[in-house]
Amino acid sequence: MAWALVSAIKDQLSSLITSEFTSIADVKGEVQKLESKFHTIQAMLNDAEKRQVKEEAVKLWLDKLKDVSYLMDDVLDEWNTAMIKAEIGKQQKDDEEKAETSSAAKKRKVWPLISVPTLLQHRAIAHKIKELNEKLDEIDREGEVYTFVLTRGNEEVERPRTTSFVDVSEILGRDKVRDDLVSILLGKGSKEVRNPHVISLVGMGGIGKTTLAQLAYNDNEVKAHFEIKVWVCVSDPFDQCKVAREILESIEHQSPNLTALQSLLDRICNKVRGKKFLLVFDDAWTEDSIMWEPFRIALKYVAQGSRIIVTTRKSRVAEIMGSASIINLEVLSEEDCWLVFRKIAFFNRDPRQCEQLEGLSRQIVEKCKGLPLAAKTLGSLLRFKRSIEEWRRVLDSNLWELEVGEIESLYAPLLLSYYDLSSPLRRCFSFCAVFPKDYVFSSDELVFMWMAQGYISSKTNMEMEIIAREYFENLAIRSFFQDFEKDEDDDQIIRCKMHDIVHDFAQLISKNECFTINSDIDLGVDYKNARHLHLKILENAKFPESIFSAKNSRTLIFACQGGYNLSTLFQHFRCLRVLTLFCGYHSMLTELPDAVGNFIHLRYLYLVHYCGVALPETICNLFNLQILHIEIAGGLQKLPQGMDKLINLRHFKLDYETLGCPNINFPRGFGRLTSLRTLKYFSVNGEDDSERCKLGELRNLDHLQGTLEIDGLGNEVDQCEATNAQLKKKRNLRTLKLLFDPDKTDPKEITRGMDALVLNALEPPPNLEDLSILYYKGPIMSLWMVSLTNLKKLFFDCLFIEHLPPLGKLPVLESLKIWEIYRLKRLGVEFMGIEESEKKEKDDISITLFPNLISLEFYGLIEWEEWNGIGGEEEEEDCTRRFAIMPRLQRLSIRYCPRLKSLPNFLHTIPLQNLKMEWCPILKERCKRGTGEEWPKISHIPNIDFDPFGTIFSSSSDDEDSEEDDEEEDL
């Protein structure tokens, strides 16, 4: 961890030597001395970092070095910030001079010299560098005592040779235990004394308790057996309200609006009453039976056969929970442990090499002592070691000799994997210790935090975010993360967790630097060396003022469930790079103090549940800010006027929790933020033209990627302004949402014409994959629509078009939603993209229309009367040979289309699996089973739902089903 820090400082010193700073103050020699000392010390660090585990004196030496390095980093950052501020001031001066129209006024105006930081700032920084040089001299002399082995070290992060994750979901050597557990869950051969029946899985960390519970929980027979299944991590300390909320949220699939424990338990009781219920309490620690008792009472009315699985390291927990079955997990046999190791370490390896490595691998596995996690971690490490010599080096490592009294034996394989990482990766891993156990990591937020801390080494022609994502993949593929949730579209990891043993190890590595505090009790801890804090204050709890000693902290993640004066908090933390404020649903963050502008080093600011009407103007003093993420809980109306000064901002994420758009005023000059990669929401509005942030501000934001939602299109935007936005140049955009004026009244022709011109000028980039257009009042769609050959999802809502564009020509379109098209009366061949000339041709060339469409949804088309096919019966039979229509369509939904009376003939050729039809009275009558005119077109569909309340029947059902359907129709 120290290697990366020292390396970063050395690079900054090199750039400082060449800056104009050293020409003003006599500090060039001091800076060169510092650089030379850092270079010398860097050569000692690999040996020092390994020896610190067993040698306390070496650890103290490293701590001193890190303290000086952090101080130097702050000094250099102060200098860089002063330079940025000076450059912004110069730019503002130039802009005002250009805007000045009166030559007399120009003569009267006197500008201060602001092109470089002041001489006073130079002297202050020079003095700090001199002091740090003296401290580093002392550390350098102390280092000579330890006779470190000097190495160059490897600063480069090697990209994984593969991104394939080995499937280790099957627990080798646990087949019988798994079968026994499933049998108990299904109630085979058991006499139940208490309901629900409690089963405890007991064993040491890393033994596989959670994985065994997951296998049983996801077993197909188990899924079918229970009506309600819930998995909740309990962990330590045991928070009754948090656990109750998670249970209820899992049952209701939404966040509960209750806070009192009794209210939560009452609702849980009502939800599970009489239901066969499976609950997993994962990672239970508390031995206080009083804490468990309310849950036992709330669950006593579940149906007979309900089960609770508890995973715990403590047999006492299993006893106090009244376990009817206790399964004690022992270590794996050496053979089974080797099979776990082999499955990962030999993945995609040449069979001859596997044979050569088998002897060494078995010796290495002996060191795992039967622990699956150790075998998995070492397997992940050695998977990337290609030579026998590298494997032998791992086997011969003296880290295996660590005594249990010095460090848990399980950590030896983790240490081997840790020291195999490059030093930037070590820092990224160690940083994760600031989060509590069982924390669900968002991969995006984690890599943003790494960027903010300066952990990501920049490379030529490679985005910092891409490098950070590679770091994350590197750690994940080496088993430092688990329980992956992946994006359905690109298979990237969205969220994950750390095994609690791996988390313990991260805390060991970052001891005295990372702290997670969730108590108001003064624990007597000295936080003066703390660099990363996660602070949770419960409602009505006293604030632990001892943390104010952590004045050098670089991370503050503050979760507060009660009211607290943030201004007081902000006074004590001036070195922050990362700040997250989460004030909970019942203690909303209504105002951000002006003091936030004092965090000159801040790179990452995340406001959760923010409901203030504005942000303080002082936030524009955060010249180093890279990520600004705000979850809006309602109320935000405008952004600060000086946002154009945030020239380093790369990601601006506005997430809104309420329905509808937030309608936020953006400031003029926003287009100067040319470093932006993420801009999830942009609004065109303002009281008059002089204040309005125009659409043309997007012109130079060509680095935008991911999702962009543009609100406020309509009367305030003309064709010229839309052209200036240059959306077509944003080649990394994948999702685009265009929102026009939401007024649903019948528009005037001039409005329709304006909207059509604006939409035509907003041609999106060719790589777009997801497009939504809302409230558009133009008569037709733009011609560029069918040129989006990468488009997978398309959504129209509240439009006044009279004809749909030829969407059947879009080659990869998978999902099409058409909602509330007010003037549309007919759908025909133009919708599928068939020209009249193509219908008349007689050649045998086959044309596929909507070749990849899987889901099609119509909603609220109140004027829609007909959905025509290709033509008449004779013509259609001929055309069917030439046109394949929607060959992959699985789901068709038609809702609230009161005038629709026909379906296209080609529907009977489509392999539909699900048809949903609601509030379509004419069509429903014509689709009556067996007798309706439209029935032959849909009779082949397995699942048809005519009921707005969700009753589904099969098209192959007997006459009794048909009679029931008729009775329901009469009702």
PDB file of N, CA, C and O in Angstrom, residues 134 251 298 321 352 428 443 451 485 501 540 546 602 657 699 765 775 792 843 864 869 893 897 954:
ATOM      1  N   GLU A 134      13.025  17.367   6.032  1.00  0.00           N
ATOM      2  CA  GLU A 134      13.733  17.028   7.272  1.00  0.00           C
ATOM      3  C   GLU A 134      13.147  15.765   7.898  1.00  0.00           C
ATOM      4  O   GLU A 134      13.883  14.907   8.402  1.00  0.00           O
ATOM      5  N   ILE A 251     -40.221  -9.455   1.028  1.00  0.00           N
ATOM      6  CA  ILE A 251     -41.562 -10.018   0.833  1.00  0.00           C
ATOM      7  C   ILE A 251     -42.395  -9.130  -0.083  1.00  0.00           C
ATOM      8  O   ILE A 251     -43.067  -9.607  -1.002  1.00  0.00           O
ATOM      9  N   ALA A 298     -43.195 -13.200  15.894  1.00  0.00           N
ATOM     10  CA  ALA A 298     -43.805 -12.725  14.646  1.00  0.00           C
ATOM     11  C   ALA A 298     -43.986 -13.848  13.635  1.00  0.00           C
ATOM     12  O   ALA A 298     -44.879 -13.793  12.787  1.00  0.00           O
ATOM     13  N   MET A 321     -31.239 -20.088  19.562  1.00  0.00           N
ATOM     14  CA  MET A 321     -32.304 -19.936  18.566  1.00  0.00           C
ATOM     15  C   MET A 321     -33.220 -21.152  18.509  1.00  0.00           C
ATOM     16  O   MET A 321     -34.128 -21.213  17.685  1.00  0.00           O
ATOM     17  N   ARG A 352      -1.237 -31.061 -20.394  1.00  0.00           N
ATOM     18  CA  ARG A 352       0.130 -31.533 -20.078  1.00  0.00           C
ATOM     19  C   ARG A 352       0.740 -30.707 -18.951  1.00  0.00           C
ATOM     20  O   ARG A 352       1.431 -31.242 -18.084  1.00  0.00           O
ATOM     21  N   CYS A 428      -6.343  -0.398  -3.664  1.00  0.00           N
ATOM     22  CA  CYS A 428      -7.770  -0.487  -3.983  1.00  0.00           C
ATOM     23  C   CYS A 428      -8.455  -1.523  -3.098  1.00  0.00           C
ATOM     24  O   CYS A 428      -9.556  -1.295  -2.589  1.00  0.00           O
ATOM     25  N   SER A 443     -20.210  -1.485  -8.094  1.00  0.00           N
ATOM     26  CA  SER A 443     -18.905  -1.459  -8.753  1.00  0.00           C
ATOM     27  C   SER A 443     -18.585  -0.061  -9.281  1.00  0.00           C
ATOM     28  O   SER A 443     -17.432   0.394  -9.188  1.00  0.00           O
ATOM     29  N   MET A 451     -10.767   6.315  -7.963  1.00  0.00           N
ATOM     30  CA  MET A 451     -10.282   7.440  -8.775  1.00  0.00           C
ATOM     31  C   MET A 451     -10.080   8.672  -7.906  1.00  0.00           C
ATOM     32  O   MET A 451      -9.059   9.368  -8.015  1.00  0.00           O
ATOM     33  N   GLU A 485     -23.742  -9.658  -8.972  1.00  0.00           N
ATOM     34  CA  GLU A 485     -24.967  -9.341  -9.718  1.00  0.00           C
ATOM     35  C   GLU A 485     -24.520  -8.652 -10.999  1.00  0.00           C
ATOM     36  O   GLU A 485     -23.814  -7.648 -10.952  1.00  0.00           O
ATOM     37  N   ILE A 501     -14.442 -13.184   5.850  1.00  0.00           N
ATOM     38  CA  ILE A 501     -13.023 -13.428   6.159  1.00  0.00           C
ATOM     39  C   ILE A 501     -12.129 -12.513   5.326  1.00  0.00           C
ATOM     40  O   ILE A 501     -11.148 -11.964   5.819  1.00  0.00           O
ATOM     41  N   ASN A 540     -31.405   9.517  17.703  1.00  0.00           N
ATOM     42  CA  ASN A 540     -31.317   9.900  19.122  1.00  0.00           C
ATOM     43  C   ASN A 540     -30.000   9.495  19.774  1.00  0.00           C
ATOM     44  O   ASN A 540     -29.862   9.565  21.000  1.00  0.00           O
ATOM     45  N   SER A 546     -15.028  11.884  19.563  1.00  0.00           N
ATOM     46  CA  SER A 546     -13.640  11.423  19.497  1.00  0.00           C
ATOM     47  C   SER A 546     -13.145  11.328  18.058  1.00  0.00           C
ATOM     48  O   SER A 546     -11.942  11.381  17.802  1.00  0.00           O
ATOM     49  N   LEU A 602     -11.461  17.776  -2.399  1.00  0.00           N
ATOM     50  CA  LEU A 602     -12.550  16.827  -2.654  1.00  0.00           C
ATOM     51  C   LEU A 602     -12.651  16.476  -4.136  1.00  0.00           C
ATOM     52  O   LEU A 602     -12.670  17.346  -5.002  1.00  0.00           O
ATOM     53  N   GLU A 657     -35.911  10.185  -7.234  1.00  0.00           N
ATOM     54  CA  GLU A 657     -36.701   9.099  -6.664  1.00  0.00           C
ATOM     55  C   GLU A 657     -38.191   9.278  -6.919  1.00  0.00           C
ATOM     56  O   GLU A 657     -38.948   8.322  -6.892  1.00  0.00           O
ATOM     57  N   ARG A 699     -22.869  21.101 -27.017  1.00  0.00           N
ATOM     58  CA  ARG A 699     -22.100  21.002 -28.263  1.00  0.00           C
ATOM     59  C   ARG A 699     -20.730  20.335 -28.085  1.00  0.00           C
ATOM     60  O   ARG A 699     -20.360  19.441 -28.843  1.00  0.00           O
ATOM     61  N   PRO A 765     -26.352   9.607 -32.122  1.00  0.00           N
ATOM     62  CA  PRO A 765     -25.198   8.897 -32.690  1.00  0.00           C
ATOM     63  C   PRO A 765     -25.599   7.512 -33.203  1.00  0.00           C
ATOM     64  O   PRO A 765     -26.562   6.919 -32.717  1.00  0.00           O
ATOM     65  N   TYR A 775     -43.860  12.993 -25.401  1.00  0.00           N
ATOM     66  CA  TYR A 775     -44.583  14.257 -25.550  1.00  0.00           C
ATOM     67  C   TYR A 775     -44.276  14.974 -26.869  1.00  0.00           C
ATOM     68  O   TYR A 775     -44.518  16.173 -26.998  1.00  0.00           O
ATOM     69  N   LYS A 792     -31.684  -1.413 -29.781  1.00  0.00           N
ATOM     70  CA  LYS A 792     -32.287  -2.620 -29.200  1.00  0.00           C
ATOM     71  C   LYS A 792     -33.622  -2.337 -28.523  1.00  0.00           C
ATOM     72  O   LYS A 792     -34.479  -3.211 -28.454  1.00  0.00           O
ATOM     73  N   ASP A 843     -39.990 -12.505 -56.933  1.00  0.00           N
ATOM     74  CA  ASP A 843     -38.769 -13.311 -56.772  1.00  0.00           C
ATOM     75  C   ASP A 843     -38.807 -14.056 -55.443  1.00  0.00           C
ATOM     76  O   ASP A 843     -39.658 -13.832 -54.593  1.00  0.00           O
ATOM     77  N   TRP A 864     -56.913   4.071 -32.171  1.00  0.00           N
ATOM     78  CA  TRP A 864     -56.465   2.938 -33.006  1.00  0.00           C
ATOM     79  C   TRP A 864     -57.636   1.988 -33.276  1.00  0.00           C
ATOM     80  O   TRP A 864     -58.275   1.491 -32.356  1.00  0.00           O
ATOM     81  N   GLY A 869     -52.536  -6.670 -41.813  1.00  0.00           N
ATOM     82  CA  GLY A 869     -51.393  -7.476 -42.205  1.00  0.00           C
ATOM     83  C   GLY A 869     -50.811  -6.991 -43.516  1.00  0.00           C
ATOM     84  O   GLY A 869     -50.842  -5.798 -43.842  1.00  0.00           O
ATOM     85  N   SER A 893     -48.426  -7.391 -25.862  1.00  0.00           N
ATOM     86  CA  SER A 893     -49.349  -6.795 -24.892  1.00  0.00           C
ATOM     87  C   SER A 893     -50.127  -5.676 -25.581  1.00  0.00           C
ATOM     88  O   SER A 893     -49.529  -4.792 -26.212  1.00  0.00           O
ATOM     89  N   CYS A 897     -56.910  -0.039 -25.541  1.00  0.00           N
ATOM     90  CA  CYS A 897     -57.119   0.331 -26.945  1.00  0.00           C
ATOM     91  C   CYS A 897     -58.593   0.053 -27.261  1.00  0.00           C
ATOM     92  O   CYS A 897     -58.937  -0.984 -27.860  1.00  0.00           O
ATOM     93  N   SER A 954     -54.729 -21.145 -20.651  1.00  0.00           N
ATOM     94  CA  SER A 954     -53.995 -21.716 -21.763  1.00  0.00           C
ATOM     95  C   SER A 954     -54.921 -21.879 -22.944  1.00  0.00           C
ATOM     96  O   SER A 954     -56.099 -22.201 -22.802  1.00  0.00           O
TER      97      SER A 954
END
